[in-house]
Coordinates of C-alpha atoms in Angstrom, one line a residue:
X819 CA 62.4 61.8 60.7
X820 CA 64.6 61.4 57.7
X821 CA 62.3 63.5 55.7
X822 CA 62.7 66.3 58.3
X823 CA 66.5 66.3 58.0
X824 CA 66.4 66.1 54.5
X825 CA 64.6 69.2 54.3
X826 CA 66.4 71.3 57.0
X827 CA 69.6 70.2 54.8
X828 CA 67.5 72.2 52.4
X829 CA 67.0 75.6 54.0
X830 CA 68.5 78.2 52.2
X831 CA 72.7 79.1 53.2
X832 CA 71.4 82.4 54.2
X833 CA 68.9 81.4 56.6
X834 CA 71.3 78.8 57.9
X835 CA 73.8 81.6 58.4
X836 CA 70.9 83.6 60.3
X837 CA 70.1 80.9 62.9
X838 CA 74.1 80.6 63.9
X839 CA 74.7 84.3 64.3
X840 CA 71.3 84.2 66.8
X841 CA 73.0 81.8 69.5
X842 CA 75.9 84.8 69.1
X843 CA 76.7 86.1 73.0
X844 CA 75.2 90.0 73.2
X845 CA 78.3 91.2 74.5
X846 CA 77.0 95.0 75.4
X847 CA 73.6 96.8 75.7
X848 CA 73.4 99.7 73.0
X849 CA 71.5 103.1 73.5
X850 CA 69.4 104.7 70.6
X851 CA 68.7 108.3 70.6
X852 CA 65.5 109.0 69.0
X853 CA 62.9 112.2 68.6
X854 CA 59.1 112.1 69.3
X855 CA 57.5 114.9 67.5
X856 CA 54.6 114.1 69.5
X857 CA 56.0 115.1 72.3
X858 CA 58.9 117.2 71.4
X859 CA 61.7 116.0 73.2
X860 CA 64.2 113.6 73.3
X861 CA 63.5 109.8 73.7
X862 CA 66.0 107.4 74.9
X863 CA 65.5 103.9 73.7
X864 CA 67.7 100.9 74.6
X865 CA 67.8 97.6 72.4
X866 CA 70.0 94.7 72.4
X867 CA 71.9 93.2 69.2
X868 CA 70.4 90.3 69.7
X869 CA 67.7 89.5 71.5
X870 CA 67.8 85.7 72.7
X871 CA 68.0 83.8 76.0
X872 CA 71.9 82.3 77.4
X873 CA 72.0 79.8 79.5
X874 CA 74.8 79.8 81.8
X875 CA 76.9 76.6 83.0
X876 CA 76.5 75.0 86.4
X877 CA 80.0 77.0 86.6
X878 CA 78.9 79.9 85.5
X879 CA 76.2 80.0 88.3
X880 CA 78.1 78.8 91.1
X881 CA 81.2 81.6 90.5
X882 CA 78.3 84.0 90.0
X883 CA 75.7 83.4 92.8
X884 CA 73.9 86.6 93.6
X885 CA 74.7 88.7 90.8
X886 CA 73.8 89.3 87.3
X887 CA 76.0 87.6 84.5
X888 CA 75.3 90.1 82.4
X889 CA 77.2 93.6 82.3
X890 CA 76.1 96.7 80.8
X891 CA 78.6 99.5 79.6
X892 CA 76.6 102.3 78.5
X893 CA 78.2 105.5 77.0
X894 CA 78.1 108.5 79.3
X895 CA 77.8 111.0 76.6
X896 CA 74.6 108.8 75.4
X897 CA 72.7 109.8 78.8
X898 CA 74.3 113.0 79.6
X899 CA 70.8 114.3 79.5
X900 CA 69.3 111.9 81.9
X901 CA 72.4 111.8 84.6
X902 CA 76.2 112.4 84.3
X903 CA 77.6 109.2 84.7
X904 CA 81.3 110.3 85.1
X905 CA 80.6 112.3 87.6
X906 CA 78.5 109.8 89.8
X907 CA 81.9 107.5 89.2
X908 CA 84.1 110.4 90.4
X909 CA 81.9 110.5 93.6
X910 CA 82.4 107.0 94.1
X911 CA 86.3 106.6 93.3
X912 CA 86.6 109.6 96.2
X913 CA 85.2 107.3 98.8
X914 CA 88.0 104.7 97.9
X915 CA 90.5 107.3 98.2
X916 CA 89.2 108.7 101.2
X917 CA 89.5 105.0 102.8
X918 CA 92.8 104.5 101.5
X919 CA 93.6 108.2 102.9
X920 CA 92.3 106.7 106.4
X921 CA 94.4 103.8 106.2
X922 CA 97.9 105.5 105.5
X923 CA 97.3 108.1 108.0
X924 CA 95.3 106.4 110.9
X925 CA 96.1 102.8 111.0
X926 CA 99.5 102.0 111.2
X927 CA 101.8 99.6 113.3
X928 CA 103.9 102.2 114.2
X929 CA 102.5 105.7 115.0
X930 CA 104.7 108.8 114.2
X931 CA 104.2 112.4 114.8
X932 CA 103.2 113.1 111.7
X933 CA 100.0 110.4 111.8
X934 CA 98.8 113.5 114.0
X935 CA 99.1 116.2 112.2
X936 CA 95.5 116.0 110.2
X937 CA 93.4 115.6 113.2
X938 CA 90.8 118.0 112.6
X939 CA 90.0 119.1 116.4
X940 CA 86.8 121.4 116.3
X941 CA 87.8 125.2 117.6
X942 CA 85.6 128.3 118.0
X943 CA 87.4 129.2 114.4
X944 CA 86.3 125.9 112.8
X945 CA 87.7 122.5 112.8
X946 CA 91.5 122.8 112.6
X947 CA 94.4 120.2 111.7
X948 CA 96.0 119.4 114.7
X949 CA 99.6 120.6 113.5
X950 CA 98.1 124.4 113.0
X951 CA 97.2 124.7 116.8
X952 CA 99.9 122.4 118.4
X953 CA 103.4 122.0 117.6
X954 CA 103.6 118.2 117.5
X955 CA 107.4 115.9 118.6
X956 CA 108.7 113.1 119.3
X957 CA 110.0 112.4 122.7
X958 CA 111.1 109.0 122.6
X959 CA 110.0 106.0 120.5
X960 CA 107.0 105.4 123.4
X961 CA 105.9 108.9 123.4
X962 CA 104.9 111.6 121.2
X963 CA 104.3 115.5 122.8
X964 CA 102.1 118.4 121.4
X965 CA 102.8 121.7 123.2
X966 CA 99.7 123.7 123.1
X967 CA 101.4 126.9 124.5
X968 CA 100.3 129.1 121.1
X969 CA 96.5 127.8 121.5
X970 CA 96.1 126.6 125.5
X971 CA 92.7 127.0 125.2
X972 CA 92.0 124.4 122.3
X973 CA 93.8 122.1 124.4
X974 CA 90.8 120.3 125.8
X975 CA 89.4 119.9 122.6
X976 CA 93.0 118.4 121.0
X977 CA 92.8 116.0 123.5
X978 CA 89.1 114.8 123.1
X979 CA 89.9 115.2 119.0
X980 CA 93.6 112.8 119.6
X981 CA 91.0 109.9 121.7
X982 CA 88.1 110.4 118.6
X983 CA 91.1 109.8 116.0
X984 CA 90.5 106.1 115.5
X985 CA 94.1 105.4 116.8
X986 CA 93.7 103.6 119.5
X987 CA 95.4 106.9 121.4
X988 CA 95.3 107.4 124.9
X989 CA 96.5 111.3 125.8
X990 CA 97.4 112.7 129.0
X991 CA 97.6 116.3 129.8
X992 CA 100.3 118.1 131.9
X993 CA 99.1 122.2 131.7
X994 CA 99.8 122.6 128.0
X995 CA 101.7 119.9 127.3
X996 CA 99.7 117.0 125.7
X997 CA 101.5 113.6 125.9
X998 CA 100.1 110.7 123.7
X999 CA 102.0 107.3 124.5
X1000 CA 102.5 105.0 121.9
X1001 CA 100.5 101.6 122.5
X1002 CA 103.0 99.1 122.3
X1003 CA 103.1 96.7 119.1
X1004 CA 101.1 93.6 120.6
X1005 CA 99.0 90.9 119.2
X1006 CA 95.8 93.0 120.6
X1007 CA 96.9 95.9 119.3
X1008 CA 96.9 94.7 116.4
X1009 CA 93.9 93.2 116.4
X1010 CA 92.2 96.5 117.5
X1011 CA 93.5 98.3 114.7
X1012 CA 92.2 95.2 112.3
X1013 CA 88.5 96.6 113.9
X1014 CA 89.0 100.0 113.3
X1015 CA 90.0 99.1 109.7
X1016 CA 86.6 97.3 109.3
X1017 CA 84.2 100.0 111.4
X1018 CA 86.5 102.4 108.5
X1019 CA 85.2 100.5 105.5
X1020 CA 81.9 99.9 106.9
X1021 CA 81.5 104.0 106.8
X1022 CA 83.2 104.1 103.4
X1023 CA 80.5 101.7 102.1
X1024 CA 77.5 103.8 104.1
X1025 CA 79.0 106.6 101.8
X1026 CA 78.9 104.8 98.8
X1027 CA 75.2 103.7 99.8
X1028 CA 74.5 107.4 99.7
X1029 CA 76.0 108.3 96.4
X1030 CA 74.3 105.5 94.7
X1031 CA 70.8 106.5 96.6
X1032 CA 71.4 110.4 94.9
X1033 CA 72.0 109.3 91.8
X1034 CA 69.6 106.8 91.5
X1035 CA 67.4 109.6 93.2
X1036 CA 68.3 111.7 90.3
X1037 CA 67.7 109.3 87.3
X1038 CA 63.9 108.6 88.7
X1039 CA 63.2 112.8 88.0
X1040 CA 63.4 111.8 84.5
X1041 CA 61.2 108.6 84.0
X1042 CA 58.5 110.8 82.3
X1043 CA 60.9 112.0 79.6
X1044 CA 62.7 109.0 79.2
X1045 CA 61.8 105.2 78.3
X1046 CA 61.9 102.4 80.9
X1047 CA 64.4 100.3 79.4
X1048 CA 66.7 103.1 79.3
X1049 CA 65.8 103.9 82.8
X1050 CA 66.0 100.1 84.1
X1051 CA 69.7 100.0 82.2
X1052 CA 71.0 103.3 83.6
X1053 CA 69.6 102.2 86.8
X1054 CA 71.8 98.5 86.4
X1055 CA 75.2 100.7 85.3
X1056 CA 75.0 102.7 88.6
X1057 CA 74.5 99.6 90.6
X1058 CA 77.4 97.9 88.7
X1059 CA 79.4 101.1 89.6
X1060 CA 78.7 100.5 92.8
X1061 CA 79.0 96.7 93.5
X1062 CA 82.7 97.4 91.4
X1063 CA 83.5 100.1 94.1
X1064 CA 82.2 97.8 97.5
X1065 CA 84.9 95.3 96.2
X1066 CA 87.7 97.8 95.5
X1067 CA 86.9 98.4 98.8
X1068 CA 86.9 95.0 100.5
X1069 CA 90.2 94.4 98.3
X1070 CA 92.3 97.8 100.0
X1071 CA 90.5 96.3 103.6
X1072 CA 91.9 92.6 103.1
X1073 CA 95.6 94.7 102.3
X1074 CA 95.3 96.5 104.9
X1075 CA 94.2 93.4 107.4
X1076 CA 97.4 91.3 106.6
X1077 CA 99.4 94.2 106.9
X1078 CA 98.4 95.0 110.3
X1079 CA 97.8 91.8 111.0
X1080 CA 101.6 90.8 109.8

């Protein structure tokens, strides 16, 4: 035994220096562009810095249940060939914005006239905000009207569009005259509009589900042309893209829960 650390006392400086900088953390996943002749095209081949085995802490495990410790961050321009990762985010940041769009405009404590006035309502011209067919006012603070006298004959589908709007609306119809009452400010109501806030993200997500599916649709039309390991990383950005977005999503739902919820 003492021989044995009398001669790793002995190893070389340089090989000592080599066995501390292998238990260094690989803190990102590069990409290596190289050319087959064989084949003539490009190859993509990924390879860590170094490759050795972590082993994370009983704290490490617990905090990440479920999910990979390890992040990739692969540069766009590296696989612009394979799939355009920008633009696959760009997709995904416009289902966050179209949930917080929801939110502003749909879900609120108090409705206004102007939560109205983006109804689409679906016309023999097309689907039409509800503000370009209906001239939209406030009565009272109970009560909101929208004269259909320039379009009477889109009023049956403004109404059916104003009870599919997600806002708990109930409309009433008096010739052209559409009258939406405003639900009174209750702990039900409120807990209603805490569903349709959930039933809102849930769709967000089944769009997000649907971007990722494309894309990762779109990354498999190249495994003949492109390594595995450059396909299984790509493969691991996208779902990190999307696992980021699902809770960007669940963050703007729990904000928009207390809100409502008071």
């Amino acid at each position: 035994m003492a021989l044995g650390l009398k001669c790793f006392r002995m190893f070389h400086p340089a090989f000592r220096n080599y066995l501390a900088a292998s238990i260094k953390p690989v803190s990102e996943v590069t990409l290596k562009t190289v050319h087959e002749r064989q084949h003539g095209h490009r190859q993509y081949v990924a390879y860590s810095a170094v490759p050795v085995r972590h082993f994370a802490t009983k704290k490490a495990k617990a905090k990440g249940k479920g999910h990979s410790q390890t992040r990739v961050n692969i540069n766009a321009a590296l696989v612009e060939d394979i799939i355009n990762l920008e633009e696959v985010n760009e997709e995904m940041k416009s289902v966050i914005e179209a949930l917080k769009d929801n939110f502003n405009k749909t879900l609120n404590i108090r409705t206004s006239p102007g939560s109205l006035d983006k109804i689409a309502v679906v016309t023999a011209d097309g689907k039409l905000a509800l503000n370009q067919i209906g001239q939209i006012s406030m009565k009272s603070p109970q009560l909101i009207l929208v004269n259909m006298a320039s379009f009477p004959e889109c009023t049956a589908a403004a109404i059916k569009a104003i009870r599919e709007s997600g806002m708990n609306l109930n409309p009433e119809v008096e010739g052209m005259l559409i009258r939406v009452p405003i639900p009174q400010v209750t702990r039900e109501h409120r807990e209603t509009l805490v569903k349709l806030a959930k039933q809102n993200t849930n769709k967000a997500k089944d769009s997000l589900r649907k971007v990722r599916t494309n894309a990762m649709n779109k990354l498999k039309k190249s495994k003949d042309t492109v390594s595995e390991d450059t396909i299984r990383l790509v493969e691991k950005q996208i779902s990190q893209m999307a696992d980021d977005t699902v809770a960007e999503l669940d963050r703007h739902l729990a904000v928009k829960t207390k809100e409502l919820l008071g």
